[in-house]
Amino acid sequence: MEKQKYDGPILEIDKLSISFFTRLREIPAVMDFSASIMPGEALGIVGESGCGKSTVALGVMQDLGVNGRIVGGSIKFKGEELNTMSPERLRDIRGSEIAMIYQEPMASLNPAMKIGEQLMEVPMIHENCSREEAYTRALEVVTDVKLPDPARILKSYPHQLSGGQQQRIVIAMALMSKPSLLILDEPTTALDVTVEAAVVELVKDLGKKYGTSMLFISHNLGLVLETCDRICVMYSGEAVERGSIEDVFDDMQHPYTQALFRSIPLPGADKNARPLVAIPGNFPLPHERPEGCNFGPRCDYFQAGRCDQGYIPMEIVKGGERHQTRCLRNTEIDWNAPITLGAQKEKAPIGEVVLKIDNLKKYYEVAANALFGGGDKKVVKANETLSFEARESETLAIVGESGCGKSTFAKVLMGLETATSGDIFLDGKSIGSTAIEARDTKTVADIQMVFQNPFDTLNPSMTVGRQIMRALEIFKVGNNDAERRERMLKLLDLVKLPRAFADRMPRQLSGGQKQRVGIARAFAGDARIVVADEPVSALDVSVQAAVTDLLMEIQREHKTTLLFISHDLSIVRYLSDRVMVMYLGHVVEIGSTDQVFSPPYHPYTEALLSAVPIADTKVKKKHVVLEGDIPSAMNPPPGCPFQTRCNWKSKVAGGLCDKEVPPMRSLVTGHQVKCHLSDAELATMEPVIQIAAE
C-alpha cells in the first residue's frame, strides 16, 4: 500500500501546552510551544534535562500517561488534528506513519523474541503483509542499517547483540513501515562516540533515502548541528529561540542560547586562559517558575520591572525569516561583545612522578559456558602491558570506547582488583598486588574515585553531611565528631555547596549537586590521586562546566593528580595535560594533549577525533567512519588489536598487521604510538579538525 505524498508541513505544533496533574497541583511541563517540520526536514530540540523536550515528543505520540494532559494548543500531523483523533485512527498512524526511537534500545525490544520476528510484526500488523514479504523487508532494512550478516542477526535474540547493534535494530524497526515522521529521543546517549558517529551517519542517509522528516531530541548541540536543518532551544517548558542551524549557531539572539554555548568546550577553549562559563543559579522547578521571563533570575541582561512582568511572546528576529526569540531585549544586547572573563587561573607547576604503572596486565578467567559454569576456561585480556607515569598536579586523560579496559585499570589502581602481572607504584611504593582490604588507611585515602553516576554512589537513607563525615572517620581525619563536622563543612565550601546541604538527603539534590557531594567525599582524606570515571557524562552541559571547573580549582589548590576517564574528547582536550588512548586493553597512543590532537595520529585516535560532534559551524572535520564493533576481549584478533577496523591497514606491506602486535615507538619526545605504519606514511596524515578562518 503506497502512502500519498503530502506537500504541507508534516508536523505542525501550535501554542501547545501540556500539564501533569498530581493530587496537590497542576504542574505545567510545556507552555506555548510551537514548531513545524516540512517534508524531509530535520528539526532538533535542545535544552537541559527537565526543560520539556521529551514531553513534546510524547505529546505528538499522544502517550502522556494517566497524569499528563494537553491543556492548550494543537498538534497537526499532515493537517489532521492529533488531539481529537479516535483511538483507532491513532493506532493506525502510530508505528506506520509516526515512529519513535527511544534512548534505551532494550526498552523497545522484547527479550524473549528473535529479532526477525519482532521486525516482521510491523508490516504484518500495519499492512497485512505475508510472512515471506515481511521477511524480505526485514532483511532489506537490516542491510540498510549496516549490520553484518543480516540473516544471522534476524535469527538472534536481543541479548546476543551489542548496544550499538541493538540501537540499529530499533532504528530498522522504526523504518520498517517507511514512516513520514521519525522522532528520535536522545538515541545515541548510551553509545560510544564511534558508534554514535556511525548511527548518526546512518540516520541522515536513511532520512534522505526514505524522505522521512525527523524530530531529533538531544542535549548535545554538536549532534544537532550534524543531523538537523533547523533547531529549537527550550528552557523550562518554553521554546526560547528557533531558526535554521546557521541562524541560531552564528547569530544567537537569546541569553540562554548564548549561555549554553559558553558552557561547552569548543576547539580553542583553554582551561587557564579562557575557562568555560557555567550558568549561574539553578533550573526553576515547574511550579516555582518566576514571573515574566523564565530565564530572568539566571540572565546577565536581566532588567527588573521589564523582564519580570507578564507574558513574553516569541518575536521574529530582523533579517531572519523563520528565526524567532523569546527575549524582550534582543535588539538592545550586543551579541558580539567579548565574554567577560573570570579571573585567569595560573596552573600549578607539574611536579614529581606520583604514580608509575609498569607493564601492568589484568586477565580474567571465565567459564566458556557461563550459564552452567562448565566447559573450558577462557581468558579475558582486559589490560595488556600498560606502562605510563602520572605527576603531581597533572591531568592525564584516559580515552577509548567501552570495553577497552579503562574501568578495569581503575579498579586495579583502587585495589578493588589485583594485577595479574606488572606493578603499580604510588610514591615509589608497590601497591599493584595489594587488595583494598590489605592497604593501609593512607593509601586508601590517597587514591579516590569519582564515579559516572552520582545517584549510585550515595546512601539514600543518610544525610549528605553524615556521608562525608563517615569518609573522614574511615580516613582517620579529625579526633572527634566536632572536628570532623567542621572539616565536612569546609569540604562543602570547597565544592561550592551551601552548608545547609549537610542536613539534606540525597533525593533532595539535583544530579550536579550529588556529583559535587561525590567529589567532596573523594577529597575528604586529601587524596593525592583522584580517578574521575566519566564524572560529567550524566550531567547537563551547563552543570558539566561547573563540575569540571570545580575539579580544576581543587586540583590547583591541592596539587592533585587527576586521572580523567572519558570518551568525550572535547572535554578531554579542554581539561587534560596528557592523553592516553586505549583500545582492547592496549595503550595505542600516549602524549601531551597537543601531540595527540594534531597529526600524525594512531589510526584509532584519528577515528575517535572525527567522531566527536562539535557545535561550531566554522569547524571542518575529516570524515572517518569505523566499520564494525570492538572485538571481544575474550577473543581478540591476532596481530594488531585494531586491524579489523583500521582504514590504514592496506598501507602496511606483508600482512604485518595480521601477524604481529606493533611495538610501542616514540615519534617525538613524550609522544608514543603502537602502530606498524612507517614514518613516511604517518607524515601524510592530515588534521582531522580544522577551524575555518573568520
XYZ file of C-alpha atoms in Angstrom:
694
model
C 0.000 0.000 0.000
C 1.662 3.252 -1.187
C 1.430 6.315 1.012
C 0.179 9.502 -0.611
C 2.651 12.326 -0.964
C 1.938 15.297 1.258
C 3.277 18.771 0.487
C 2.301 20.844 3.544
C 4.041 20.677 6.943
C 4.293 17.057 8.116
C 4.051 18.194 11.724
C 2.594 21.484 12.881
C 2.587 22.245 16.615
C 0.838 25.480 17.568
C 0.874 27.058 21.054
C 0.984 23.628 22.683
C 0.648 23.430 26.484
C 0.978 20.158 28.417
C 0.472 19.716 32.168
C 0.797 16.825 34.579
C -1.765 16.593 37.373
C -0.845 15.354 40.842
C -3.140 15.187 43.871
C -1.793 18.531 45.044
C -1.465 20.639 41.945
C -1.218 21.026 38.198
C 2.405 21.015 37.043
C 2.856 22.804 33.689
C 5.562 20.903 31.772
C 5.313 22.609 28.358
C 3.829 26.046 27.665
C 3.078 27.901 24.447
C 5.296 25.665 22.298
C 5.124 25.991 18.513
C 7.134 24.233 15.794
C 6.654 22.929 12.283
C 8.515 20.346 10.220
C 8.354 20.283 6.420
C 8.674 17.065 4.350
C 12.238 15.720 4.510
C 13.279 18.316 7.108
C 15.015 17.526 10.422
C 14.258 19.680 13.464
C 16.430 19.434 16.585
C 15.102 20.302 20.046
C 17.847 21.062 22.565
C 17.874 22.084 26.205
C 18.791 20.791 29.642
C 17.031 17.842 31.234
C 13.658 18.795 32.630
C 13.012 21.517 30.029
C 10.168 19.579 28.375
C 11.838 18.152 25.223
C 10.636 14.574 25.730
C 7.206 15.778 26.877
C 6.739 17.435 23.460
C 7.609 14.124 21.750
C 5.204 12.175 23.974
C 2.536 14.790 23.217
C 2.981 14.140 19.489
C 2.698 10.403 20.148
C -0.386 11.092 22.369
C 1.302 8.989 25.032
C 1.275 11.179 28.143
C 0.122 8.500 30.592
C -2.711 8.896 33.080
C -1.474 12.137 34.672
C -0.483 14.031 31.527
C -2.928 16.164 29.547
C -2.744 18.550 26.628
C -4.317 21.696 28.110
C -3.996 24.054 25.149
C -2.936 24.419 21.531
C -2.941 21.915 18.703
C -0.736 19.243 17.118
C -1.453 18.550 13.471
C 0.075 15.652 11.549
C -0.305 16.133 7.767
C -3.104 18.604 8.500
C -5.024 16.218 10.797
C -5.536 17.204 14.453
C -3.932 14.523 16.669
C -5.549 15.756 19.907
C -9.087 14.881 18.790
C -8.272 11.749 16.765
C -10.067 8.492 17.576
C -8.022 5.756 19.329
C -8.383 3.507 16.224
C -7.041 6.163 13.842
C -4.195 6.904 16.290
C -3.289 3.208 16.363
C -3.127 3.180 12.565
C -0.853 6.210 12.466
C 1.493 5.230 15.311
C 4.153 2.836 14.108
C 3.219 3.168 10.443
C 3.200 6.967 9.863
C 4.908 8.221 13.034
C 7.661 6.133 14.640
C 9.711 6.863 17.756
C 13.198 5.742 18.752
C 13.970 5.891 22.462
C 17.200 6.442 24.355
C 17.466 2.907 25.729
C 17.253 0.327 22.913
C 16.399 -2.586 25.209
C 13.233 -0.774 26.315
C 11.893 -1.174 22.747
C 12.901 -4.813 22.186
C 11.211 -7.943 23.504
C 13.982 -10.034 25.117
C 12.109 -13.303 24.505
C 11.567 -12.853 20.746
C 14.038 -13.247 17.913
C 14.943 -10.022 16.093
C 13.425 -11.237 12.802
C 10.031 -11.946 14.384
C 9.972 -8.501 16.019
C 10.748 -6.746 12.738
C 8.281 -8.809 10.689
C 5.447 -7.960 13.086
C 5.388 -4.323 11.941
C 4.377 -4.783 8.269
C 2.254 -7.859 9.100
C 0.149 -5.853 11.590
C 0.098 -2.461 9.875
C -0.013 -3.503 6.225
C -1.327 -7.090 6.252
C 1.836 -8.315 4.501
C 2.509 -12.037 4.086
C 5.312 -13.639 6.178
C 7.531 -14.008 3.078
C 7.119 -10.363 2.109
C 7.690 -9.237 5.712
C 10.881 -11.357 5.908
C 12.221 -9.811 2.679
C 11.510 -6.329 4.046
C 13.199 -7.151 7.373
C 16.294 -8.443 5.575
C 16.437 -5.286 3.436
C 16.131 -2.927 6.412
C 18.751 -4.785 8.483
C 21.088 -4.494 5.486
C 20.218 -0.763 5.268
C 21.259 -0.160 8.871
C 24.660 -1.684 8.005
C 24.565 -4.726 10.282
C 26.923 -7.602 9.408
C 25.422 -10.925 8.273
C 21.739 -9.818 8.289
C 20.356 -13.386 8.032
C 22.195 -14.388 11.234
C 21.067 -11.193 13.020
C 17.403 -11.981 12.228
C 17.841 -15.341 13.971
C 19.429 -13.767 17.086
C 17.871 -12.661 20.358
C 18.418 -9.035 21.523
C 20.868 -10.022 24.307
C 23.203 -11.516 21.701
C 23.828 -8.076 20.158
C 25.948 -5.158 21.390
C 24.335 -1.847 22.429
C 25.141 -0.221 19.080
C 23.668 -3.180 17.180
C 20.516 -3.134 19.327
C 20.042 0.570 18.613
C 20.369 -0.132 14.877
C 17.672 -2.802 15.130
C 15.383 -0.289 16.862
C 16.045 2.173 14.002
C 15.367 -0.632 11.488
C 12.100 -1.394 13.282
C 11.054 2.247 13.128
C 11.830 2.348 9.398
C 10.044 -0.922 8.531
C 6.851 0.886 7.555
C 8.648 3.873 5.945
C 7.137 6.451 8.345
C 6.665 10.094 7.328
C 7.864 11.304 10.721
C 10.601 9.793 12.869
C 11.001 11.035 16.461
C 14.418 10.332 17.986
C 14.702 10.894 21.752
C 18.420 11.053 22.683
C 19.010 7.962 20.507
C 22.798 7.841 20.963
C 23.347 8.829 24.616
C 24.134 5.263 25.677
C 26.547 4.611 22.779
C 30.271 5.141 22.257
C 31.326 8.114 20.134
C 32.478 5.980 17.203
C 29.225 4.003 17.238
C 27.297 7.260 17.709
C 29.016 8.718 14.626
C 28.039 5.659 12.571
C 24.420 5.723 13.835
C 24.083 9.474 13.143
C 25.507 8.976 9.662
C 23.025 6.154 9.175
C 20.011 8.196 10.343
C 20.985 11.018 7.943
C 21.372 8.656 4.972
C 18.132 6.827 5.708
C 16.296 10.138 6.147
C 17.391 11.011 2.596
C 16.620 7.549 1.205
C 13.112 7.320 2.664
C 12.350 11.081 2.600
C 11.497 10.898 6.299
C 11.015 14.069 8.354
C 12.729 13.970 11.744
C 12.248 15.402 15.202
C 15.616 14.940 16.925
C 15.727 15.489 20.709
C 19.164 15.923 22.238
C 21.182 17.878 24.789
C 24.235 17.660 22.518
C 24.472 20.793 20.363
C 27.183 19.238 18.172
C 24.943 16.296 17.258
C 22.085 18.611 16.320
C 24.462 20.608 14.112
C 25.446 17.421 12.278
C 21.948 15.960 11.854
C 19.400 18.768 11.628
C 18.379 21.612 9.301
C 16.638 23.637 11.982
C 16.913 23.946 15.752
C 14.633 24.902 18.617
C 16.185 25.757 22.008
C 13.966 25.042 25.044
C 14.258 26.308 28.587
C 11.915 25.456 31.444
C 8.973 24.327 29.302
C 9.168 27.059 26.664
C 10.834 27.486 23.283
C 13.226 30.430 23.746
C 14.820 30.529 20.283
C 14.320 28.790 16.976
C 15.653 29.091 13.457
C 17.962 27.432 10.943
C 21.182 25.912 12.304
C 23.223 28.832 10.840
C 20.879 31.480 12.295
C 20.965 30.085 15.800
C 24.633 28.980 15.941
C 26.153 32.042 14.256
C 23.676 34.762 15.201
C 22.161 33.675 18.517
C 19.552 36.054 19.899
C 18.677 34.662 23.316
C 20.789 34.856 26.509
C 20.118 31.183 27.322
C 21.383 30.009 23.920
C 24.489 32.136 24.447
C 24.966 30.757 27.969
C 24.691 27.156 26.672
C 27.435 27.759 24.104
C 29.702 29.347 26.708
C 29.480 26.274 28.899
C 30.675 23.738 26.282
C 34.348 23.262 25.380
C 34.750 24.211 21.713
C 38.161 23.922 19.997
C 40.321 26.806 21.153
C 38.953 26.994 24.718
C 41.723 26.920 27.301
C 41.116 25.910 30.909
C 43.511 28.512 32.296
C 43.263 31.455 29.887
C 39.656 31.010 28.713
C 37.733 28.901 31.188
C 34.196 27.720 30.478
C 31.482 29.907 31.939
C 28.880 27.953 33.904
C 25.304 29.283 34.002
C 24.750 30.763 37.479
C 21.891 29.572 39.699
C 19.632 26.569 39.217
C 16.875 25.496 36.857
C 13.432 26.527 38.310
C 11.021 23.766 39.374
C 7.900 23.676 37.163
C 5.580 25.012 39.893
C 8.073 27.685 41.012
C 8.761 29.423 37.716
C 9.439 33.174 38.046
C 7.140 35.899 36.733
C 7.883 37.129 33.202
C 10.929 35.513 31.593
C 11.711 32.038 32.966
C 15.447 32.587 32.400
C 15.400 36.017 34.135
C 16.934 35.013 37.504
C 19.978 33.476 35.749
C 20.371 36.040 32.949
C 23.262 38.511 32.588
C 20.990 41.025 30.835
C 18.053 40.934 33.285
C 16.207 44.229 33.832
C 13.892 44.474 36.838
C 10.473 45.901 36.038
C 10.694 44.698 32.421
C 11.887 41.110 32.246
C 9.865 40.035 35.286
C 6.469 41.285 34.064
C 3.645 39.365 32.359
C 3.798 37.116 29.302
C 6.783 37.319 26.942
C 5.952 36.275 23.359
C 8.201 34.813 20.639
C 9.288 37.598 18.288
C 10.709 37.454 14.782
C 14.399 38.416 14.567
C 15.054 41.108 11.958
C 16.509 39.651 8.773
C 15.654 36.051 9.699
C 12.561 34.685 8.025
C 11.960 31.759 10.429
C 14.317 32.944 13.185
C 12.486 33.844 16.430
C 13.446 34.611 20.013
C 11.613 34.986 23.337
C 13.694 37.913 24.611
C 12.436 41.473 25.145
C 15.944 42.914 24.937
C 17.278 41.055 21.885
C 17.705 44.268 19.834
C 19.456 46.099 22.717
C 22.077 43.460 23.508
C 25.482 43.479 21.799
C 25.605 39.760 20.978
C 29.182 40.010 19.667
C 30.627 41.593 22.797
C 33.611 39.572 24.076
C 32.964 37.304 27.072
C 33.852 38.986 30.353
C 36.487 36.563 31.536
C 36.672 35.364 35.072
C 39.998 35.749 36.826
C 42.572 33.916 34.751
C 43.990 30.986 36.630
C 47.626 30.072 36.961
C 48.152 26.357 36.607
C 50.160 24.772 39.413
C 53.518 23.589 38.016
C 53.612 19.867 37.279
C 55.679 18.150 39.946
C 57.348 14.812 40.632
C 56.044 11.418 39.495
C 53.359 10.268 41.949
C 52.114 7.199 40.112
C 54.083 4.758 37.963
C 52.448 1.875 36.133
C 54.895 -0.771 34.966
C 53.867 -3.445 32.403
C 50.525 -3.946 34.124
C 48.400 -6.885 32.934
C 44.962 -7.841 34.134
C 43.424 -11.086 32.853
C 40.172 -12.673 33.991
C 39.375 -16.349 33.711
C 35.764 -17.083 32.829
C 33.945 -20.329 32.134
C 33.310 -20.713 28.405
C 29.778 -21.791 29.249
C 28.868 -19.027 31.692
C 25.352 -20.323 32.353
C 26.356 -23.689 33.804
C 29.961 -22.964 34.664
C 31.167 -25.997 32.723
C 33.450 -26.326 29.729
C 36.891 -24.882 29.154
C 38.116 -21.749 30.799
C 38.532 -18.704 28.591
C 40.805 -15.789 29.355
C 39.563 -12.212 29.058
C 42.552 -9.945 28.437
C 41.199 -6.731 29.947
C 44.552 -4.907 30.207
C 47.680 -5.694 28.194
C 51.077 -4.389 29.366
C 50.117 -0.871 30.412
C 53.053 1.382 31.224
C 52.892 5.104 31.999
C 53.561 7.710 34.684
C 51.447 10.471 36.202
C 52.841 13.500 38.031
C 51.695 15.832 40.780
C 49.158 18.493 39.570
C 48.837 16.737 36.216
C 45.605 15.745 34.475
C 46.058 12.565 32.469
C 43.039 11.657 30.347
C 42.351 8.004 29.519
C 40.129 7.683 26.446
C 38.671 4.837 24.438
C 35.402 3.086 23.710
C 33.598 0.927 26.258
C 35.277 -2.448 26.598
C 38.774 -1.039 26.052
C 39.864 -1.673 29.654
C 39.694 1.854 31.145
C 37.490 0.924 34.095
C 39.330 -2.375 34.733
C 42.549 -0.404 35.080
C 40.790 1.977 37.507
C 39.648 -0.992 39.620
C 43.212 -2.367 39.836
C 44.517 1.063 40.789
C 41.862 1.396 43.515
C 42.676 -2.101 44.825
C 39.216 -3.479 44.002
C 41.056 -5.965 41.736
C 44.690 -7.063 41.856
C 47.058 -7.100 38.899
C 47.777 -10.380 37.049
C 51.360 -9.221 36.444
C 53.341 -5.996 36.346
C 53.118 -3.388 39.091
C 51.775 -0.041 40.284
C 53.931 2.305 42.359
C 52.453 5.102 44.481
C 55.227 7.477 45.600
C 57.683 4.655 44.856
C 55.788 2.080 46.953
C 54.442 -1.032 45.197
C 50.639 -1.422 45.557
C 49.670 -3.399 42.408
C 49.190 -6.722 44.140
C 47.706 -5.318 47.369
C 43.924 -5.615 47.538
C 41.991 -2.744 49.111
C 41.400 -4.669 52.403
C 45.154 -5.013 52.867
C 46.015 -1.380 52.018
C 46.782 0.998 54.852
C 44.413 3.909 55.524
C 46.731 6.470 53.964
C 46.975 4.535 50.671
C 43.174 4.181 50.526
C 42.714 7.905 51.253
C 45.409 8.798 48.683
C 43.650 7.142 45.745
C 39.991 8.046 45.482
C 37.392 7.800 42.745
C 34.548 9.976 41.437
C 32.050 7.803 39.578
C 29.988 8.370 36.465
C 26.587 8.143 38.054
C 26.216 10.246 41.208
C 22.902 8.509 42.029
C 24.526 5.113 42.594
C 27.270 6.234 44.953
C 25.332 7.967 47.721
C 23.456 6.197 50.509
C 19.801 7.277 50.065
C 18.997 6.993 53.778
C 21.875 9.092 55.149
C 22.225 12.879 55.137
C 24.877 14.430 52.916
C 26.917 15.689 55.903
C 26.872 12.294 57.604
C 28.157 10.567 54.443
C 31.124 12.944 54.180
C 31.851 12.581 57.914
C 31.761 8.806 57.527
C 34.529 9.076 54.918
C 36.513 11.314 57.291
C 36.173 8.681 60.048
C 37.427 5.945 57.730
C 40.382 8.103 56.660
C 41.076 8.862 60.368
C 40.775 12.622 59.812
C 39.933 14.662 62.939
C 39.957 13.470 66.570
C 36.242 13.798 67.308
C 32.878 14.458 65.697
C 33.092 18.226 66.234
C 36.397 18.431 64.317
C 35.050 16.192 61.577
C 31.895 18.291 61.281
C 33.992 21.429 60.828
C 36.110 19.695 58.167
C 32.913 18.429 56.434
C 31.503 21.988 56.255
C 34.827 23.165 54.763
C 34.560 20.384 52.147
C 31.055 21.618 51.245
C 32.565 25.116 50.809
C 35.270 23.580 48.627
C 32.716 22.049 46.239
C 30.603 25.242 46.336
C 27.551 23.754 48.032
C 25.676 25.734 50.731
C 26.498 24.479 54.239
C 22.754 23.931 54.839
C 23.023 20.956 52.428
C 24.753 18.996 55.210
C 21.305 18.144 56.629
C 19.699 17.249 53.293
C 19.022 13.765 51.977
C 20.438 12.800 48.545
C 16.937 12.739 46.979
C 16.642 16.491 47.653
C 19.653 17.222 45.426
C 19.942 17.607 41.647
C 22.351 15.429 39.629
C 25.051 18.128 39.559
C 24.740 18.688 43.312
C 25.022 14.940 44.009
C 28.156 14.789 41.874
C 29.651 17.601 43.990
C 28.968 15.579 47.158
C 30.807 12.656 45.489
C 33.760 14.969 44.786
C 33.733 16.322 48.376
C 33.851 12.741 49.662
C 36.722 11.809 47.333
C 38.752 14.765 48.623
C 37.874 14.087 52.293
C 41.249 12.473 53.026
C 43.300 14.920 50.890
C 43.615 12.414 48.048
C 46.865 12.516 46.060
C 45.254 10.831 43.042
C 41.629 11.115 42.010
C 40.299 8.795 39.311
C 37.326 10.523 37.700
C 35.404 7.914 35.698
C 33.203 9.819 33.210
C 32.312 12.234 36.039
C 30.253 14.621 33.901
C 28.689 12.428 31.207
C 25.430 12.019 33.176
C 25.118 15.791 33.737
C 23.690 18.665 31.694
C 26.125 20.828 29.715
C 25.743 23.862 31.977
C 26.374 21.697 35.057
C 29.303 19.946 33.314
C 31.091 23.293 33.022
C 30.674 23.987 36.744
C 31.812 20.496 37.800
C 34.887 20.420 35.516
C 35.813 23.912 36.699
C 35.477 22.724 40.288
C 37.781 19.738 39.675
C 40.405 22.059 38.149
C 40.171 24.504 41.047
C 40.585 21.780 43.683
C 43.490 20.373 41.675
C 45.211 23.785 41.641
C 44.771 24.139 45.389
C 45.673 20.576 46.446
C 48.176 19.649 43.684
C 46.082 16.548 42.994
C 46.899 14.159 40.168
C 43.724 13.700 38.156
C 43.167 10.594 36.029
C 40.219 11.573 33.878
C 38.484 8.628 32.162
C 36.232 9.772 29.341
C 35.067 9.192 25.797
C 34.185 12.874 25.275
C 37.231 14.225 23.505
C 36.040 17.872 23.632
C 36.244 17.846 27.424
C 39.497 15.874 27.311
C 41.081 18.465 25.037
C 39.948 21.238 27.368
C 40.997 19.613 30.646
C 43.978 17.390 30.192
C 47.740 17.878 30.076
C 48.413 14.438 28.640
C 46.191 11.898 26.892
C 46.385 8.115 26.790
C 44.292 6.326 24.148
C 43.269 2.717 24.873
C 41.878 0.057 22.582
C 41.054 -3.517 23.574
C 43.328 -3.499 26.640
C 46.299 -1.870 24.859
C 47.601 1.688 25.107
C 47.766 2.608 21.411
C 48.883 6.222 21.795
C 50.110 8.470 24.596
C 51.440 12.007 24.569
C 50.749 15.602 25.547
C 47.286 16.882 24.595
C 48.733 18.942 21.721
C 50.660 15.932 20.383
C 47.658 13.589 20.478
C 45.251 16.123 18.949
C 47.451 17.005 15.968
C 48.731 14.625 13.278
C 50.320 12.149 12.981
C 47.798 10.071 14.908
C 47.330 6.418 15.630
C 44.592 5.387 13.108
C 42.237 4.739 16.032
C 42.807 8.210 17.527
C 42.093 9.690 14.087
C 38.722 7.887 14.002
C 37.898 8.940 17.582
C 38.615 12.604 16.796
C 36.487 12.578 13.672
C 33.581 11.031 15.601
C 33.254 13.863 18.126
C 30.352 16.183 17.280
C 31.460 19.832 17.524
C 28.900 22.616 17.962
C 30.646 25.129 15.712
C 29.717 25.883 12.107
C 33.279 27.099 11.395
C 34.849 23.733 12.151
C 35.552 21.424 9.219
C 36.123 17.766 10.054
C 37.721 14.978 8.123
C 35.254 12.143 7.863
C 36.381 8.749 9.208
C 33.738 6.125 9.923
C 34.817 2.843 11.527
C 33.127 -0.306 10.301
C 32.087 -2.926 12.827
C 32.133 -3.114 16.620
C 35.043 -3.567 19.044
C 36.079 -7.247 19.090
C 35.611 -9.141 22.356
C 38.497 -9.151 24.839
C 37.797 -12.892 25.197
C 38.594 -13.428 21.544
C 40.886 -10.608 20.360
C 42.103 -10.620 16.735
C 45.664 -11.788 16.008
C 48.332 -9.173 15.401
C 47.414 -5.528 15.944
C 44.272 -5.263 18.109
C 42.852 -2.548 15.835
C 43.482 -4.263 12.478
C 39.879 -5.495 11.989
C 38.579 -1.902 11.811
C 41.617 0.055 10.580
C 41.345 2.195 7.433
C 45.154 2.402 7.039
C 45.862 -1.331 7.117
C 46.404 -1.592 3.336
C 49.390 0.807 3.638
C 51.418 -1.757 5.627
C 53.234 -4.332 3.498
C 53.440 -8.084 4.073
C 50.261 -8.528 6.161
C 52.262 -7.475 9.221
C 49.119 -6.069 10.936
C 47.511 -9.551 10.917
C 50.559 -11.266 12.424
C 52.300 -9.078 14.989
C 51.311 -6.700 17.746
C 53.142 -3.482 16.802
C 55.861 -2.243 19.157
C 55.311 0.993 21.088
C 57.524 3.560 19.412
C 58.369 7.204 20.060
C 57.591 9.728 17.331
C 58.990 12.706 19.245
C 59.836 13.122 22.919
C 56.867 12.081 25.004
C 54.668 11.020 22.068
C 54.359 7.253 21.583
C 52.256 5.248 19.133
C 51.680 1.490 18.846
C 51.421 1.136 15.059
C 53.137 -0.589 12.104
C 52.752 2.424 9.762
C 56.087 3.797 8.516
C 57.221 7.304 9.439
C 56.658 8.339 5.818
C 53.019 7.138 5.893
C 52.385 8.783 9.261
C 53.744 12.043 7.878
C 50.985 12.074 5.213
C 48.205 12.291 7.839
C 46.109 15.441 7.686
C 44.498 17.206 10.662
C 41.011 15.858 11.410
C 39.666 19.096 12.890
C 40.272 22.409 11.131
C 38.841 25.766 12.143
C 37.996 27.919 9.121
C 39.434 31.419 9.220
C 36.936 34.150 10.136
